[in-house]
Coordinates of C-alpha atoms and ligand atoms in Angstrom, one line a residue:
M1 CA 88.3 23.2 121.9
E2 CA 88.4 25.0 118.6
K3 CA 90.5 27.7 120.2
D4 CA 92.7 25.3 122.1
R5 CA 93.7 23.4 119.0
Y6 CA 95.9 26.2 117.8
L7 CA 97.4 27.2 121.2
K8 CA 100.7 25.4 120.8
L9 CA 101.1 26.7 117.3
E10 CA 100.4 30.3 118.4
A11 CA 103.1 29.9 121.1
I12 CA 105.5 28.9 118.4
A13 CA 104.4 31.7 116.1
A14 CA 105.0 34.3 118.9
K15 CA 108.7 33.5 119.0
L16 CA 109.1 32.9 115.3
P17 CA 112.3 34.4 113.7
A18 CA 112.1 36.0 110.2
I19 CA 112.1 33.6 107.3
T20 CA 115.6 34.8 106.3
E21 CA 116.7 33.9 109.8
L22 CA 115.1 30.4 109.6
F23 CA 117.4 29.6 106.6
K24 CA 120.4 30.3 108.9
L25 CA 119.0 28.5 111.9
E26 CA 117.7 25.4 110.1
P27 CA 120.4 23.8 108.0
K28 CA 118.1 21.2 106.7
R29 CA 115.4 23.7 105.6
M30 CA 115.8 23.0 101.9
E31 CA 115.5 19.3 102.5
Q32 CA 112.5 19.5 104.7
F33 CA 110.6 22.2 103.0
V34 CA 111.1 21.3 99.4
L35 CA 109.1 18.3 98.1
R36 CA 109.1 16.8 94.7
E37 CA 106.8 14.3 93.1
G38 CA 107.1 13.4 89.4
P39 CA 107.3 16.6 87.4
L40 CA 106.2 18.8 90.2
R41 CA 108.4 20.5 92.8
A42 CA 107.0 22.6 95.7
D43 CA 109.2 24.9 97.7
F44 CA 107.7 25.8 101.0
S45 CA 111.0 27.1 102.4
K46 CA 109.9 30.7 101.9
Q47 CA 106.9 30.2 104.2
A48 CA 107.2 31.7 107.7
I49 CA 107.2 28.2 109.2
S50 CA 109.9 26.8 111.4
E51 CA 110.7 23.1 111.7
Q52 CA 109.1 23.2 115.1
A53 CA 105.9 24.6 113.7
R54 CA 105.9 22.0 111.0
E55 CA 106.2 19.2 113.6
Q56 CA 103.3 20.7 115.6
L57 CA 101.2 21.0 112.4
L58 CA 101.8 17.4 111.7
H59 CA 100.5 16.6 115.3
L60 CA 97.4 18.7 114.5
A61 CA 96.8 16.6 111.4
A62 CA 97.1 13.4 113.5
D63 CA 94.8 14.8 116.1
C64 CA 92.2 15.5 113.4
Q65 CA 92.5 11.8 112.3
L66 CA 93.6 12.8 108.8
E67 CA 94.8 9.3 107.9
H68 CA 91.6 7.8 109.0
W69 CA 89.6 10.2 106.9
R70 CA 91.9 9.8 103.9
G71 CA 91.3 6.0 104.1
R72 CA 87.5 6.5 104.2
F73 CA 87.7 8.8 101.2
F74 CA 89.6 6.4 99.0
A75 CA 87.5 3.5 100.2
G76 CA 84.4 5.3 98.8
E77 CA 82.6 5.7 102.1
K78 CA 79.8 8.3 102.2
I79 CA 81.9 11.1 103.6
N80 CA 79.6 13.8 102.0
T81 CA 77.2 13.3 104.8
T82 CA 74.7 16.1 104.1
E83 CA 74.1 14.7 100.6
D84 CA 74.6 11.1 101.7
R85 CA 77.2 10.5 98.9
A86 CA 80.6 9.0 98.5
V87 CA 83.4 11.3 97.1
L88 CA 85.3 9.4 94.5
H89 CA 86.8 11.7 92.0
P90 CA 90.2 9.8 92.2
A91 CA 88.3 6.7 90.9
L92 CA 87.8 8.7 87.6
R93 CA 91.6 8.5 87.3
G94 CA 91.6 4.8 88.3
V95 CA 92.4 5.2 92.0
G96 CA 90.1 4.0 94.7
G97 CA 86.4 2.9 94.7
D98 CA 85.2 -0.7 94.6
Q99 CA 85.0 -3.0 91.6
D100 CA 81.6 -1.7 90.5
V101 CA 82.8 1.9 90.5
Q102 CA 86.0 0.9 88.6
K103 CA 83.9 -0.9 86.0
Q104 CA 81.6 2.0 85.5
V105 CA 84.6 4.3 85.0
K106 CA 86.3 1.9 82.6
D107 CA 83.2 1.5 80.5
M108 CA 82.6 5.3 80.4
R109 CA 86.2 6.0 79.5
A110 CA 86.0 3.5 76.6
K111 CA 82.7 5.1 75.4
L112 CA 84.1 8.6 75.6
R113 CA 87.3 7.6 73.8
T114 CA 85.3 5.9 70.9
F115 CA 83.0 8.9 70.6
A116 CA 85.9 11.4 70.6
E117 CA 87.9 9.4 68.1
N118 CA 84.9 9.1 65.8
V119 CA 84.2 12.9 65.9
R120 CA 87.9 13.5 65.2
K121 CA 88.0 11.0 62.3
E122 CA 84.7 11.9 60.6
G123 CA 85.6 15.6 60.2
K124 CA 82.0 16.7 60.2
F125 CA 82.5 19.1 63.1
K126 CA 84.9 22.1 63.1
S127 CA 83.7 23.8 66.2
I128 CA 82.7 22.8 69.7
V129 CA 80.6 24.9 72.0
H130 CA 80.8 23.8 75.6
I131 CA 77.9 25.0 77.7
G132 CA 78.1 24.8 81.5
I133 CA 78.9 26.8 84.6
G134 CA 80.9 26.5 87.8
G135 CA 82.4 23.0 88.0
S136 CA 80.9 22.2 84.6
D137 CA 82.9 25.1 83.0
L138 CA 86.0 26.2 85.0
G139 CA 87.9 22.9 84.9
P140 CA 87.4 22.4 81.1
R141 CA 88.2 26.0 80.4
L142 CA 91.5 26.0 82.5
I143 CA 92.6 22.6 81.1
A144 CA 91.8 23.6 77.5
D145 CA 94.3 26.4 77.9
G146 CA 96.8 24.2 79.7
L147 CA 96.7 21.4 77.1
A148 CA 97.3 23.9 74.3
A149 CA 100.9 24.2 75.5
S150 CA 101.8 20.8 74.3
T151 CA 99.0 19.4 72.2
D152 CA 97.4 20.5 69.0
N153 CA 93.8 21.3 68.8
T154 CA 92.2 21.6 65.3
F155 CA 88.8 22.5 66.6
E156 CA 87.4 25.9 67.4
L157 CA 86.6 25.4 71.1
R158 CA 84.3 27.9 72.7
F159 CA 82.6 28.2 76.1
A160 CA 79.3 29.7 77.2
E161 CA 78.6 29.9 81.0
N162 CA 77.0 33.1 82.0
V163 CA 73.2 33.7 81.8
D164 CA 74.1 37.1 80.3
G165 CA 73.1 36.8 76.6
A166 CA 76.6 38.0 75.7
S167 CA 78.1 34.7 76.8
I168 CA 76.1 32.5 74.4
N169 CA 76.3 35.3 71.7
D170 CA 80.1 35.4 71.9
A171 CA 80.2 31.6 71.8
L172 CA 78.1 31.2 68.7
T173 CA 79.0 34.3 66.7
G174 CA 80.7 33.4 63.4
L175 CA 80.1 29.6 63.7
D176 CA 78.3 27.5 61.2
P177 CA 75.5 25.4 63.0
K178 CA 76.2 22.6 60.5
T179 CA 79.7 22.0 61.7
T180 CA 79.2 22.9 65.3
L181 CA 78.9 20.3 68.1
V182 CA 77.1 21.7 71.2
I183 CA 78.0 19.9 74.4
V184 CA 75.8 20.8 77.4
V185 CA 77.4 19.9 80.7
S186 CA 75.4 20.0 83.9
K187 CA 75.5 17.6 86.7
S188 CA 72.0 18.5 87.9
F189 CA 70.6 19.6 84.5
T190 CA 68.6 22.1 86.5
T191 CA 71.0 25.0 86.5
Q192 CA 69.3 28.1 85.2
E193 CA 72.3 29.6 83.3
T194 CA 73.0 26.3 81.5
R195 CA 69.5 25.5 80.6
M196 CA 68.9 29.0 79.1
N197 CA 72.2 28.8 77.1
A198 CA 71.3 25.3 76.0
E199 CA 67.9 26.5 74.8
S200 CA 69.4 29.4 72.9
A201 CA 72.0 27.1 71.3
R202 CA 69.3 24.6 70.3
D203 CA 67.2 27.4 68.7
W204 CA 70.3 28.5 66.8
L205 CA 71.0 24.9 65.6
E206 CA 67.3 24.3 64.7
A207 CA 66.9 27.5 62.8
K208 CA 69.4 26.2 60.3
L209 CA 69.2 22.4 60.6
G210 CA 65.6 21.8 61.6
K211 CA 65.0 18.3 63.0
K212 CA 68.5 17.2 62.2
A213 CA 69.8 19.6 64.9
G214 CA 69.7 16.8 67.5
A215 CA 72.7 15.1 66.0
N216 CA 74.8 18.2 66.9
F217 CA 73.6 18.4 70.5
I218 CA 75.1 16.3 73.3
A219 CA 74.5 16.3 77.0
V220 CA 76.8 15.3 79.9
T221 CA 74.9 14.9 83.1
A222 CA 74.2 12.9 86.3
N223 CA 70.5 13.5 85.6
R224 CA 69.8 11.5 82.5
E225 CA 66.0 11.9 82.9
G226 CA 66.3 15.7 83.1
A227 CA 68.4 15.7 79.9
E228 CA 65.9 13.5 78.1
K229 CA 63.0 15.7 79.2
F230 CA 64.9 18.7 77.8
G231 CA 64.9 16.8 74.5
V232 CA 68.3 15.4 74.2
A233 CA 68.3 12.1 72.3
I234 CA 69.1 9.1 74.6
D235 CA 72.2 8.0 72.7
Q236 CA 73.5 11.6 72.8
I237 CA 73.7 11.6 76.6
F238 CA 76.9 10.8 78.6
D239 CA 76.5 10.0 82.3
F240 CA 78.5 10.8 85.3
W241 CA 77.7 9.9 88.9
D242 CA 76.5 11.6 92.0
W243 CA 79.8 10.6 93.7
V244 CA 81.6 13.1 91.4
G245 CA 81.3 16.6 92.8
G246 CA 80.8 19.4 90.2
R247 CA 84.1 21.1 91.1
Y248 CA 85.9 17.8 90.9
S249 CA 84.4 16.6 87.7
V250 CA 86.7 17.7 84.9
W251 CA 88.1 14.1 84.9
S252 CA 84.7 12.6 84.0
A253 CA 82.6 13.0 80.8
V254 CA 82.6 16.7 81.7
G255 CA 86.0 16.7 79.9
L256 CA 84.4 15.4 76.7
S257 CA 85.0 18.6 74.8
L258 CA 88.7 18.4 75.8
Q259 CA 88.9 14.8 74.6
I260 CA 87.5 15.7 71.3
A261 CA 89.6 18.8 70.8
F262 CA 92.9 17.5 72.1
G263 CA 92.5 13.8 71.6
P264 CA 91.8 11.0 74.1
D265 CA 95.5 10.2 74.5
A266 CA 96.3 13.7 75.9
F267 CA 93.2 13.3 78.1
D268 CA 94.4 9.9 79.4
D269 CA 97.8 11.5 80.2
F270 CA 96.0 14.2 82.1
L271 CA 94.2 11.5 84.1
A272 CA 97.4 9.6 84.6
G273 CA 99.1 12.7 86.1
A274 CA 96.2 13.1 88.6
A275 CA 96.4 9.3 89.4
A276 CA 100.1 9.6 90.3
M277 CA 99.2 12.5 92.7
D278 CA 96.4 10.4 94.1
T279 CA 98.7 7.5 95.0
H280 CA 101.3 9.9 96.4
F281 CA 98.6 11.5 98.6
R282 CA 97.2 8.1 99.6
D283 CA 100.6 6.4 100.4
A284 CA 103.3 9.0 101.3
P285 CA 104.0 9.6 104.9
L286 CA 102.4 12.9 106.1
D287 CA 105.7 14.8 106.4
K288 CA 106.7 13.9 102.8
N289 CA 103.2 14.3 101.5
L290 CA 102.8 17.3 99.1
P291 CA 99.0 18.0 99.5
V292 CA 99.4 17.5 103.3
M293 CA 102.3 20.0 103.5
M294 CA 100.5 22.5 101.3
A295 CA 97.3 22.2 103.4
L296 CA 99.1 22.6 106.7
T297 CA 101.0 25.6 105.4
G298 CA 97.7 27.1 104.5
V299 CA 96.2 26.3 108.0
W300 CA 99.3 27.9 109.6
N301 CA 98.9 31.1 107.5
R302 CA 95.1 31.3 108.1
N303 CA 94.6 30.1 111.7
V304 CA 97.8 31.0 113.3
L305 CA 99.3 34.0 111.4
G306 CA 95.8 35.3 110.6
Y307 CA 96.0 35.9 106.9
S308 CA 92.6 36.1 105.3
S309 CA 93.5 35.5 101.7
V310 CA 95.9 33.6 99.4
A311 CA 97.1 35.0 96.1
V312 CA 97.7 32.4 93.3
I313 CA 99.9 33.7 90.6
P314 CA 100.7 31.4 87.7
Y315 CA 103.7 32.7 85.8
A316 CA 102.3 30.8 82.8
R317 CA 99.7 32.4 80.6
R318 CA 98.2 29.0 79.8
L319 CA 97.4 28.6 83.5
R320 CA 95.9 32.0 83.8
K321 CA 92.5 30.7 84.8
L322 CA 94.0 28.8 87.7
S323 CA 92.9 31.3 90.4
A324 CA 89.3 31.3 89.0
F325 CA 89.3 27.5 89.1
L326 CA 90.7 27.4 92.6
Q327 CA 88.2 30.0 93.8
Q328 CA 85.5 27.4 93.2
L329 CA 87.5 24.4 94.3
E330 CA 88.6 25.9 97.6
M331 CA 86.0 28.4 98.5
E332 CA 83.0 26.3 97.5
S333 CA 84.5 23.4 99.3
N334 CA 85.7 24.9 102.5
G335 CA 84.0 28.3 102.7
K336 CA 81.8 27.1 105.5
S337 CA 81.2 28.1 109.1
K338 CA 79.7 24.9 110.5
T339 CA 81.4 21.7 111.2
R340 CA 80.1 18.3 109.9
D341 CA 78.3 18.1 113.3
G342 CA 76.7 21.5 113.0
E343 CA 78.9 23.3 115.4
N344 CA 80.5 26.7 114.7
T345 CA 84.0 26.4 113.2
G346 CA 86.9 28.8 113.7
L347 CA 88.4 30.5 110.7
T348 CA 88.1 28.3 107.5
C349 CA 88.9 28.9 103.8
P350 CA 90.7 32.2 103.0
I351 CA 89.8 34.2 100.0
I352 CA 91.6 32.9 96.9
W353 CA 92.4 35.4 94.3
G354 CA 95.1 36.2 91.7
D355 CA 96.0 36.8 88.1
E356 CA 98.8 35.7 85.8
G357 CA 102.4 36.9 86.3
T358 CA 103.8 39.2 85.1
N359 CA 100.5 41.1 84.7
G360 CA 99.7 41.1 88.4
Q361 CA 103.1 42.9 89.1
H362 CA 101.7 45.9 87.3
A363 CA 98.5 45.9 89.2
F364 CA 98.2 44.5 92.8
F365 CA 101.8 43.6 93.6
Q366 CA 102.2 47.0 95.2
W367 CA 99.8 45.8 97.9
L368 CA 101.5 42.4 98.2
H369 CA 104.8 44.1 98.9
Q370 CA 103.8 47.1 101.0
G371 CA 100.1 46.8 101.8
T372 CA 98.7 45.7 105.1
P373 CA 98.9 42.9 105.8
G374 CA 99.6 41.4 102.4
A375 CA 98.9 37.8 101.6
P376 CA 100.7 34.5 101.2
V377 CA 101.4 33.7 97.5
D378 CA 101.4 30.5 95.6
F379 CA 103.7 31.1 92.6
V380 CA 103.3 28.5 89.9
A381 CA 105.8 28.3 87.1
V382 CA 106.7 26.0 84.2
L383 CA 110.4 25.4 83.6
K384 CA 110.2 24.3 80.0
D385 CA 109.7 26.9 77.3
H386 CA 106.7 25.9 75.2
E387 CA 106.5 29.1 73.2
N388 CA 109.9 29.5 71.5
R389 CA 110.1 33.2 71.6
S390 CA 113.7 34.0 72.2
G391 CA 114.3 35.4 75.7
H392 CA 110.7 35.6 76.8
H393 CA 110.6 32.5 79.0
K394 CA 113.8 33.4 80.9
A395 CA 112.4 36.9 81.5
L396 CA 109.1 35.4 82.8
L397 CA 110.8 33.1 85.2
A398 CA 113.3 35.7 86.4
N399 CA 110.3 37.8 87.4
C400 CA 108.7 34.9 89.2
F401 CA 111.8 34.0 91.2
A402 CA 112.5 37.7 91.9
Q403 CA 109.1 38.4 93.3
S404 CA 109.2 35.6 95.9
E405 CA 112.7 36.7 97.0
A406 CA 111.6 40.4 97.2
L407 CA 108.6 39.5 99.3
M408 CA 110.8 37.5 101.7
I409 CA 113.9 39.7 102.0
G410 CA 112.2 43.1 101.8
K411 CA 114.4 46.2 102.1
S412 CA 115.2 48.0 105.4
Q413 CA 115.0 51.7 105.8
M414 CA 118.6 51.8 106.7
I415 CA 119.7 50.2 103.4
V416 CA 117.4 52.6 101.5
E417 CA 118.9 55.6 103.2
E418 CA 122.5 54.3 102.5
E419 CA 121.6 53.8 98.8
M420 CA 120.1 57.3 98.6
M421 CA 123.1 58.8 100.3
A422 CA 125.4 57.1 97.8
A423 CA 123.2 58.4 95.0
G424 CA 123.7 62.0 96.3
F425 CA 120.2 62.6 97.8
K426 CA 119.9 65.5 100.2
K427 CA 119.1 64.7 103.9
Q428 CA 115.6 66.2 103.7
D429 CA 114.7 64.2 100.6
R430 CA 116.1 61.0 102.2
E431 CA 113.9 61.6 105.2
V432 CA 110.8 62.0 103.1
L433 CA 111.4 59.2 100.6
A434 CA 113.2 56.5 102.5
P435 CA 110.1 55.2 104.5
Q436 CA 108.2 55.0 101.2
K437 CA 110.9 53.0 99.5
T438 CA 111.2 50.5 102.4
F439 CA 109.8 46.9 102.1
P440 CA 108.8 45.1 105.3
G441 CA 109.7 41.7 103.8
N442 CA 109.1 38.4 105.7
R443 CA 106.1 37.9 103.4
P444 CA 105.5 34.2 102.8
S445 CA 105.2 32.3 99.6
T446 CA 105.3 28.8 98.1
T447 CA 106.8 28.3 94.6
I448 CA 105.5 25.4 92.6
T449 CA 107.4 24.5 89.5
L450 CA 106.4 22.0 86.8
D451 CA 109.1 20.6 84.6
E452 CA 106.9 21.1 81.6
L453 CA 103.2 21.9 80.9
S454 CA 102.4 18.4 79.8
P455 CA 99.0 16.9 80.2
F456 CA 100.5 14.7 82.9
A457 CA 101.9 17.6 84.8
L458 CA 98.7 19.5 84.5
G459 CA 96.8 16.5 86.0
H460 CA 99.4 16.4 88.8
L461 CA 98.9 20.1 89.7
I462 CA 95.2 20.0 89.8
A463 CA 95.0 16.9 91.9
L464 CA 97.5 18.4 94.3
Y465 CA 95.1 21.3 94.9
E466 CA 92.1 18.9 95.2
H467 CA 93.8 16.9 97.9
K468 CA 95.0 20.0 99.7
V469 CA 91.4 21.1 99.9
F470 CA 90.5 17.7 101.3
V471 CA 93.1 17.9 104.0
Q472 CA 92.1 21.4 105.0
G473 CA 88.5 20.4 105.2
I474 CA 89.5 17.6 107.7
I475 CA 91.5 20.0 109.8
W476 CA 88.7 22.6 109.8
G477 CA 86.1 19.8 110.4
V478 CA 83.8 20.9 107.5
N479 CA 82.1 18.8 104.8
S480 CA 84.1 19.9 101.8
F481 CA 81.7 18.3 99.3
D482 CA 78.4 20.1 99.7
Q483 CA 77.6 23.7 98.8
W484 CA 74.4 24.8 100.6
G485 CA 75.6 28.4 100.6
V486 CA 74.7 28.8 96.9
E487 CA 71.1 27.9 97.3
L488 CA 69.4 31.0 98.9
G489 CA 70.4 33.4 96.2
K490 CA 69.3 30.9 93.5
V491 CA 65.8 30.6 95.1
L492 CA 65.4 34.3 95.4
A493 CA 66.5 34.9 91.8
K494 CA 63.8 32.6 90.6
S495 CA 61.0 34.4 92.4
I496 CA 62.4 37.8 91.4
L497 CA 62.5 36.7 87.8
K498 CA 58.8 35.9 88.0
E499 CA 58.2 39.4 89.5
L500 CA 60.0 41.0 86.7
D501 CA 57.3 39.4 84.5
G502 CA 54.5 40.8 86.7
A503 CA 54.1 38.5 89.6
K504 CA 53.7 39.9 93.1
G505 CA 56.4 39.6 95.8
E506 CA 57.5 41.0 99.0
H507 CA 61.0 42.3 99.7
D508 CA 63.0 44.8 101.7
P509 CA 62.8 48.4 100.5
S510 CA 66.2 48.3 98.7
T511 CA 65.4 45.2 96.7
E512 CA 61.9 46.5 96.0
A513 CA 63.5 49.6 94.5
L514 CA 65.9 47.6 92.4
I515 CA 63.0 45.5 91.0
G516 CA 61.1 48.7 90.3
L517 CA 63.9 49.9 88.0
M518 CA 63.1 47.0 85.7
K519 CA 59.3 47.6 85.5
Ligands
F6P1 O1 75.7 26.7 92.1 C1 76.8 26.0 92.4 C2 76.9 24.8 91.6 O2 76.0 23.8 92.1 C3 78.3 24.2 91.5 O3 78.6 23.4 92.6 C4 78.3 23.5 90.3 O4 79.6 23.2 89.8 C5 77.6 24.5 89.4 O5 76.6 25.0 90.2 C6 76.9 23.9 88.1 O6 76.1 22.9 88.4 P1 75.6 21.8 87.4 O7 76.7 21.1 86.8 O8 74.6 21.0 88.1 O9 74.9 22.6 86.3

């Protein structure tokens, strides 16, 4: 069955013309493969997908009952079956969920707004140290950079995530405990890294402030009891709910540090941008639906063309953490090999990787252009210049547009030889060099442009990727909302930690030897 589901697509792929040919053969290509929603435009026309392939992919989505699952998702049904939970991050933006959920969200949003406004007005705090890891870190970190494009932040906002002492040291160095607000974010409040960093930050506060340190210490968690036991004062705890997955949680109280630093209005705009993408995803027909088209393109590249990775290259420094954020969002959600029913899947989530443009051009783009087999690329660019440095922005975007064109058109050996001949190269030099200077081309990419890097556009972009992940999870038949694969290593680390302190344990010879190095 798993194999059969891609047979028709494989037959189409076997006869697929080059992308440049598709532009000639399909006069409506720009209409059909470019979608716009609000400030976001996604151009899929440089993907190696024909109209016929697109049609067949839409059939695949229908066969997988995508619309049925989408309905269940927005209705708040417990689609995270292995954890028996609903998945309602759109409700945090005001879309979906029942009246109870909507009320909880509304009340929490009001509470967060009041708290953030008070901190901003009072002026007691100058710095915020946000402690958390994974979904309790990557979203706030990415969005803090993104919001800085259009919104002032008068706070020193720092992050500590790693259990490596360097992380909390870097975050605290040079700050005054008196004017620092520490916000500990952990859905479970059991995460080793976060608890250790929180303890160190609390020690640091208490060393200077003594008992008064509690006023500078906030927790955001779905485990209120755990935070209380840790010693956080009851009225210093902000809740979120088990129906918010960690990697989908930046929209909740997890974004408190952003609300304080950039103001609740900017944060509301960010939520509104995501809500607009939610309603688009919920209501638009599948063939005009941005997350659906993005997801199907990814399925085509992964399951039919056989690519094992996707490079995400934001040509926007303020989105430079996008690929790190998407690594968790996509790989923790869909990096699975069992279906919801416990059967083996076929190929699922590719490796997500990348770096900001233009930096990547001087590092791994050689591989993208001439390596085997290369990887599809998501280029992400912002049209508005937020930086006011004469010429820089145009140069940045010229590079972005040039790279997707170069990947697609390539350069044949014949053209290289002609150019070398015209430049006066001898025959033997031409023979040696021409193959090296040849570009295979026909390498697929999507270009996403935002009109500006506003909070609204930022929310739109992140929600687009969230829903893409949802759709791919449905096609691949996996539960995108659990993460059992992170557990085994965590458990072993706990017992090895005890052994480093003298306890006895049994391991394979290699691990024994490594533990021995620390004794
Ligand atoms: O180990 C993975 C994970 O559970 C992620 O899913 C989560 O975002 C991260 O750890 C942090 O978890 P918490 O917010 O519970 O500290």
